[in-house]
Coordinates of C-alpha atoms in Angstrom, one line a residue:
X5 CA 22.2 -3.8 -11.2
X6 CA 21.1 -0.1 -12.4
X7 CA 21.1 0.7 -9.1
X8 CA 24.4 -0.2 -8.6
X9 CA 25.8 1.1 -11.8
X10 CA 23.6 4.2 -11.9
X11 CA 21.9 7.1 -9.7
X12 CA 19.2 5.2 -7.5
X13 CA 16.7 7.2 -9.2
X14 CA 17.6 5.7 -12.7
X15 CA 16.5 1.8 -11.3
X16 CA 13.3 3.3 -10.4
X17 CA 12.4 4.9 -13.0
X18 CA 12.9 2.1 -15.5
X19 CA 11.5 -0.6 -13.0
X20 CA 8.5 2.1 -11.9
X21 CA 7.2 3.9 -15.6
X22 CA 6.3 0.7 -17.3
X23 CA 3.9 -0.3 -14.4
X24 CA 2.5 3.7 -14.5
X25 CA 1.5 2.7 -18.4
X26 CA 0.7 -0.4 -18.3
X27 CA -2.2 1.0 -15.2
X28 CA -2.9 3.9 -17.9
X29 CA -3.8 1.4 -20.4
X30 CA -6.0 -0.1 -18.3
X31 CA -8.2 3.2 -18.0
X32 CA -9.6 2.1 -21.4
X33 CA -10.5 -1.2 -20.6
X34 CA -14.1 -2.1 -21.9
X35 CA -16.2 -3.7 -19.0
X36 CA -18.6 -6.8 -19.8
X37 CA -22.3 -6.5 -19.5
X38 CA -23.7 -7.1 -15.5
X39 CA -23.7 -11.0 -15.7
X40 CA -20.5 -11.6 -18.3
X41 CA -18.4 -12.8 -16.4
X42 CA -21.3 -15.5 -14.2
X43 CA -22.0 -17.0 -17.7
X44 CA -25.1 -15.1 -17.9
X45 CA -26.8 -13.4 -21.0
X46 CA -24.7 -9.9 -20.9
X47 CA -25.6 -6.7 -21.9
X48 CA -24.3 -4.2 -24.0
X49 CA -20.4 -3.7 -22.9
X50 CA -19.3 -0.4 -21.3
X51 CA -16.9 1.6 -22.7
X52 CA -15.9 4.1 -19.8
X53 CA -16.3 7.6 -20.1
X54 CA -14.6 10.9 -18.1
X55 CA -17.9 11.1 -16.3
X56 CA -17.9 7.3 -15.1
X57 CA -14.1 8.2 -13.7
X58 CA -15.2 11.6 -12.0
X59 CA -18.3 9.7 -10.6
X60 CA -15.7 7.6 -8.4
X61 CA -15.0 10.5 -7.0
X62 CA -17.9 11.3 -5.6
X63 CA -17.7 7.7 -4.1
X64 CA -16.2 8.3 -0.1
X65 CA -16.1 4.7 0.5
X66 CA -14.1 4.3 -2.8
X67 CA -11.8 6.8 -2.0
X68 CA -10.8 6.7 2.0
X69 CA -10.2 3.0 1.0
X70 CA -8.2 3.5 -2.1
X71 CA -5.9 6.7 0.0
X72 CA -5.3 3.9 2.7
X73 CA -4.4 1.0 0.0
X74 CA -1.8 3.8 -1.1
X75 CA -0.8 4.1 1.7
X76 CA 0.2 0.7 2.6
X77 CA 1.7 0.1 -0.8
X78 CA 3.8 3.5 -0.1
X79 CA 5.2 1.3 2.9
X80 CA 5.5 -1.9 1.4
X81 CA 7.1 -0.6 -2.0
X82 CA 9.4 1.1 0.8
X83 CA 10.2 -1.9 2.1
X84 CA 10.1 -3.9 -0.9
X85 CA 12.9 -1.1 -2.8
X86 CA 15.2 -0.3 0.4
X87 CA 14.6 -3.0 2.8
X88 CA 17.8 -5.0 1.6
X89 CA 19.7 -2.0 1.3
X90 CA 19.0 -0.7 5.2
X91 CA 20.0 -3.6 6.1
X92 CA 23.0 -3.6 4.3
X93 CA 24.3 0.0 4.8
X94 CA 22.5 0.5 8.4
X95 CA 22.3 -3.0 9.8
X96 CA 26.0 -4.3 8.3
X97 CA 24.3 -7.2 6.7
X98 CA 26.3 -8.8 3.6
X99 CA 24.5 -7.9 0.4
X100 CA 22.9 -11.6 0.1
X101 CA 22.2 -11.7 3.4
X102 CA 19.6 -9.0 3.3
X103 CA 18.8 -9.9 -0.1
X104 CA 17.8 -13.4 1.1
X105 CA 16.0 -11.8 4.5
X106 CA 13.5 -9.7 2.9
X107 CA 12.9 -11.6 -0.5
X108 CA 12.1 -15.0 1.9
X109 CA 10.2 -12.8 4.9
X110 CA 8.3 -10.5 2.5
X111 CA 6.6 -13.4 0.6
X112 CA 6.0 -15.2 3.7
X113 CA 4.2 -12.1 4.7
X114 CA 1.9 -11.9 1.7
X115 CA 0.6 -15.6 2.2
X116 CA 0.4 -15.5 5.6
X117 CA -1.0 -11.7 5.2
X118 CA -3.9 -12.4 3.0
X119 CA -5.1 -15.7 4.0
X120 CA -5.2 -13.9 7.5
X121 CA -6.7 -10.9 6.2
X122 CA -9.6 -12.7 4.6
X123 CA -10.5 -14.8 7.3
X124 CA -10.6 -12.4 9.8
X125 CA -12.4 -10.0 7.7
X126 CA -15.7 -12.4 7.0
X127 CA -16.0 -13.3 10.3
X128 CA -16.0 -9.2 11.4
X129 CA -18.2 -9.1 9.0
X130 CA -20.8 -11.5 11.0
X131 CA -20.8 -8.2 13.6
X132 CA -20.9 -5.3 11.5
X133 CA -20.8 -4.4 7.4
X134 CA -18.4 -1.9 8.1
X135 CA -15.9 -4.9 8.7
X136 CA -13.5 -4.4 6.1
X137 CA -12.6 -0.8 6.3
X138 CA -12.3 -1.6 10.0
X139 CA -10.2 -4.1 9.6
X140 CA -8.2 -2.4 7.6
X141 CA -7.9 0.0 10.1
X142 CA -7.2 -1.9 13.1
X143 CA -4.3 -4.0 11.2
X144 CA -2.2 -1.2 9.9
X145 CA -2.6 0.8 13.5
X146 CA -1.3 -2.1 14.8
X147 CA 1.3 -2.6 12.4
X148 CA 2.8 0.9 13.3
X149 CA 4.5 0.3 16.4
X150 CA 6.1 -3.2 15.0
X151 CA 7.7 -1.0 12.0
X152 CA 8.7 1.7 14.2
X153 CA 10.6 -1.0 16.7
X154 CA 11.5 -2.5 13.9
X155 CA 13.7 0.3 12.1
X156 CA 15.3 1.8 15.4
X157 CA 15.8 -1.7 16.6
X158 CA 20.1 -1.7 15.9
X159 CA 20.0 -5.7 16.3
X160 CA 19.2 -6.9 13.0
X161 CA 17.1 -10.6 13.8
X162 CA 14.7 -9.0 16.5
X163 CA 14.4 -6.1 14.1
X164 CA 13.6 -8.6 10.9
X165 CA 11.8 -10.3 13.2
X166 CA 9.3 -7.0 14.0
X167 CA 9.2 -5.9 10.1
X168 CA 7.8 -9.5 9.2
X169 CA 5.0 -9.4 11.9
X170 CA 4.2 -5.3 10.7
X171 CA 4.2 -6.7 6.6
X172 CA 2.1 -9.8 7.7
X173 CA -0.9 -7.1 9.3
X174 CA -0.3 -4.9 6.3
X175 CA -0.6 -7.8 3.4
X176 CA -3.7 -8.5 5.7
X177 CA -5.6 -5.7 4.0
X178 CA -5.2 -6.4 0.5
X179 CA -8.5 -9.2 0.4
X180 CA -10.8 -7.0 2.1
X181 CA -9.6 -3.7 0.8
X182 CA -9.8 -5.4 -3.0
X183 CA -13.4 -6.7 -2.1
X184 CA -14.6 -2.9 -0.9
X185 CA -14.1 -2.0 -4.4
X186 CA -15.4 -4.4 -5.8
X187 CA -18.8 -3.9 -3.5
X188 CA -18.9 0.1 -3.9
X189 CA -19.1 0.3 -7.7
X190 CA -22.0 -0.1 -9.8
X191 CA -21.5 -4.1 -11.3
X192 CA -21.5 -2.4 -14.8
X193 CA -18.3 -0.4 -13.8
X194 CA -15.9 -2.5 -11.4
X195 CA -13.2 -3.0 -14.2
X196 CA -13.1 1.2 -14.3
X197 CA -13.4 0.9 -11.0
X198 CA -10.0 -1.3 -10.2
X199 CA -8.1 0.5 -12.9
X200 CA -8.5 3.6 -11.5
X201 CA -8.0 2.9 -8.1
X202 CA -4.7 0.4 -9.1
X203 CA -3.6 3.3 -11.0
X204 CA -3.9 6.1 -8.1
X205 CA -2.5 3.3 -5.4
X206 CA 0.6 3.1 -7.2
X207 CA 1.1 6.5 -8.4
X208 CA 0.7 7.5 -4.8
X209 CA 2.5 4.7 -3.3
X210 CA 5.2 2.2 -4.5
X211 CA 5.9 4.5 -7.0
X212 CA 6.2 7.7 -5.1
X213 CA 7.4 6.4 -1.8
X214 CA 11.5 4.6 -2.8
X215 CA 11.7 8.3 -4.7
X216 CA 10.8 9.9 -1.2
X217 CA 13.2 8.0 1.0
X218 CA 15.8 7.9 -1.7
X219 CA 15.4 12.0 -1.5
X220 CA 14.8 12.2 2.7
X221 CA 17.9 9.6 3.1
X222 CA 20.2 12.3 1.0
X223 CA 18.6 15.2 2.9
X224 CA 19.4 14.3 6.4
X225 CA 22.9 12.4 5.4
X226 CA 24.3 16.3 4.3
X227 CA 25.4 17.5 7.4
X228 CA 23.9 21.2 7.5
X229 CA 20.4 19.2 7.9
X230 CA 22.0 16.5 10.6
X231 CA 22.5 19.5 12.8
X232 CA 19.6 20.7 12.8
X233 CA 17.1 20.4 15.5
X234 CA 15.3 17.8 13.3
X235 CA 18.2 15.9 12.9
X236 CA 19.4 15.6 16.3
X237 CA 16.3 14.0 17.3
X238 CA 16.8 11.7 14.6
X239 CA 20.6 11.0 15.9
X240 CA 18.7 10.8 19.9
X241 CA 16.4 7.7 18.1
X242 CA 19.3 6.2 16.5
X243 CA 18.8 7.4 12.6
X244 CA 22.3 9.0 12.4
X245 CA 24.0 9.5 8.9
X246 CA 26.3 7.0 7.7
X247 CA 29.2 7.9 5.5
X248 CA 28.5 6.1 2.1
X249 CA 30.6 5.7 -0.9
X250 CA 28.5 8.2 -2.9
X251 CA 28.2 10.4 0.2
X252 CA 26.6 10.8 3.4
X253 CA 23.1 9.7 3.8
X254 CA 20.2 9.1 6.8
X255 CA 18.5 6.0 5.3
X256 CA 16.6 5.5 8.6
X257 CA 15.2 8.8 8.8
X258 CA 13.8 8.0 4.5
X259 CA 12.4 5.0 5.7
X260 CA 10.8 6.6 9.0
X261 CA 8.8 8.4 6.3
X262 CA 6.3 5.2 6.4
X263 CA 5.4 5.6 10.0
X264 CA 3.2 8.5 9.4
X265 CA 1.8 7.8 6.1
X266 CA 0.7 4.5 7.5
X267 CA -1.0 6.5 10.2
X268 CA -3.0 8.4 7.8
X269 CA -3.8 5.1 6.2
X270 CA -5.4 3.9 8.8
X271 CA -7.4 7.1 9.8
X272 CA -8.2 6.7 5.7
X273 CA -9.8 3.5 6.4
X274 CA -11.4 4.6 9.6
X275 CA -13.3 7.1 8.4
X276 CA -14.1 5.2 4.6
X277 CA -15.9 2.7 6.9
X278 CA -18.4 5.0 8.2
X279 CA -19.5 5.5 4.5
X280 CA -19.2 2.1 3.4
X281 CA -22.9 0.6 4.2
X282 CA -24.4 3.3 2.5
X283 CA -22.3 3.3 -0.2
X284 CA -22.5 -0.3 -0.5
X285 CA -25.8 -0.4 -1.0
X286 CA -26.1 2.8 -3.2
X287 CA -23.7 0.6 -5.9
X288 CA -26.5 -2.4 -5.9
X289 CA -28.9 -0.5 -6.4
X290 CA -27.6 1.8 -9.5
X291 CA -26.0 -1.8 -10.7
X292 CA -29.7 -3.4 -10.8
X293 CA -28.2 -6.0 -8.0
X294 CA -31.1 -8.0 -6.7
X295 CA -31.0 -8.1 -2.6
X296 CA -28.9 -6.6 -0.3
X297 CA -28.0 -10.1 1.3
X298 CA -26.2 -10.5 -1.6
X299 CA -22.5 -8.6 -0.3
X300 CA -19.4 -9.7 -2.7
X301 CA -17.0 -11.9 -0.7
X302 CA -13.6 -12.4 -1.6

């Protein structure tokens, strides 16, 4: 409704700031003694301090895994703010037609994503303890080329059809990617831990990303920058402008934008998963964890 009534930018910033402070809050969340939350006898609580949150940066499994959860939450908060709206303005879908398309396909993906996800990530895990990050990696890689088809595809079922099997492989991360940090924080630290990575993930990506596209679909839409060199390949792929009633705009070429920021996501997870045995057992042992047989599973 804001959107319709106001500057896109208005609906996001009303929908998006309350989520950035409620994730601020969270920074000062006091964590339960190691054994709290098994019904053991707990220790003293821990109240974090600036040292405990520069400490995670020190952390390379926690951070090559929290850049590549950005970066699938920059897609799927693409998908999740625009999706309807692409296929309305690009694809000539009625309004309810692509609002009932992505609402029904997007939470099909997340069910299918996750249980997927998770059982495929405990039985990598059977071969190698960098299973997560890797499958991480090798889910979004392959979800690339689906959401690339998927947004130059100009027949709007097969293209649906492509976005649902690249947000399946990309939901497929989240139980595994949550578990990593959950495994490469010291026990007395995890709730520290999850705000700030929460916190970074959306700051960096379904907050940032419908801003991005809503700014890259104006861009290429004025026609000085559809001219261009840039945006003639754009027009050779099929991301021409289309004449809106607020102006021309590319929306194709804003949500292109996810291609490459997925790729990075993976290479993010790629690399956090040569660091995450170590790292993994460097958390167990400065959180007084008894064996190292004893990985968190989701």
């Amino acid at each position: 409704l804001l959107g319709q009534g106001q500057a896109w930018r208005v609906a996001f910033l009303v929908v998006g700031l309350p989520g950035l402070f409620a994730a601020l809050a969270g920074l000062r969340i006091d964590d339960p003694g190691r054994g709290a939350s098994e019904g053991h006898k707990a220790g003293q609580a821990d109240r974090p301090q600036l040292a405990d949150y520069l400490g995670f940066f020190t952390n390379p499994s926690f951070l090559y895994n929290t850049a590549g959860m950005a970066a699938v939450t920059f897609a799927t908060g693409a998908y999740a703010a625009w999706g309807a709206t692409f296929y309305q303005r690009v694809r000539n879908l009625t309004a309810k037609q692509a609002g009932d398309w992505i609402g029904t396909l997007t939470a099909l993906a997340g069910l299918f994503g996750i249980a997927l996800g998770s059982w495929a990530a405990d039985r990598l895990l059977r071969l190698t303890r960098r299973a997560y990050l890797l499958l991480a990696c090798f889910a979004v890689a392959i979800a690339i080329p689906f959401g690339l088809a998927g947004l130059l595809d100009p027949e709007p079922r097969s293209s649906l059809g492509m976005l649902f099997v690249a947000m399946v492989l990309m939901a497929s991360v989240l139980g595994p990617c949550n578990t990593v940090t959950a495994n490469v924080v010291p026990a007395n630290q995890r709730a520290a831990g999850y705000a700030l990575s929460i916190f970074l993930i959306h700051l960096f990506g379904d907050i940032s990303s419908p801003l991005l596209i809503g700014f890259l679909s104006d861009l290429f839409g004025k026609p000085r920058v559809a001219a261009s060199w840039l945006g003639e390949i754009f027009a050779d792929l099929g991301a021409s402008p289309i004449l809106t009633p607020a102006g021309p705009t590319n929306l194709t070429v804003g949500m292109l934008s996810v291609i490459p920021i997925l790729a990075l996501g993976a290479l993010f997870f790629l690399i956090g998963s040569r660091h995450l045995p170590a790292d993994q057992e460097r958390a167990r042992r400065l959180g007084n964890e008894a064996s190292s047989e004893e990985i968190l599973r989701h």
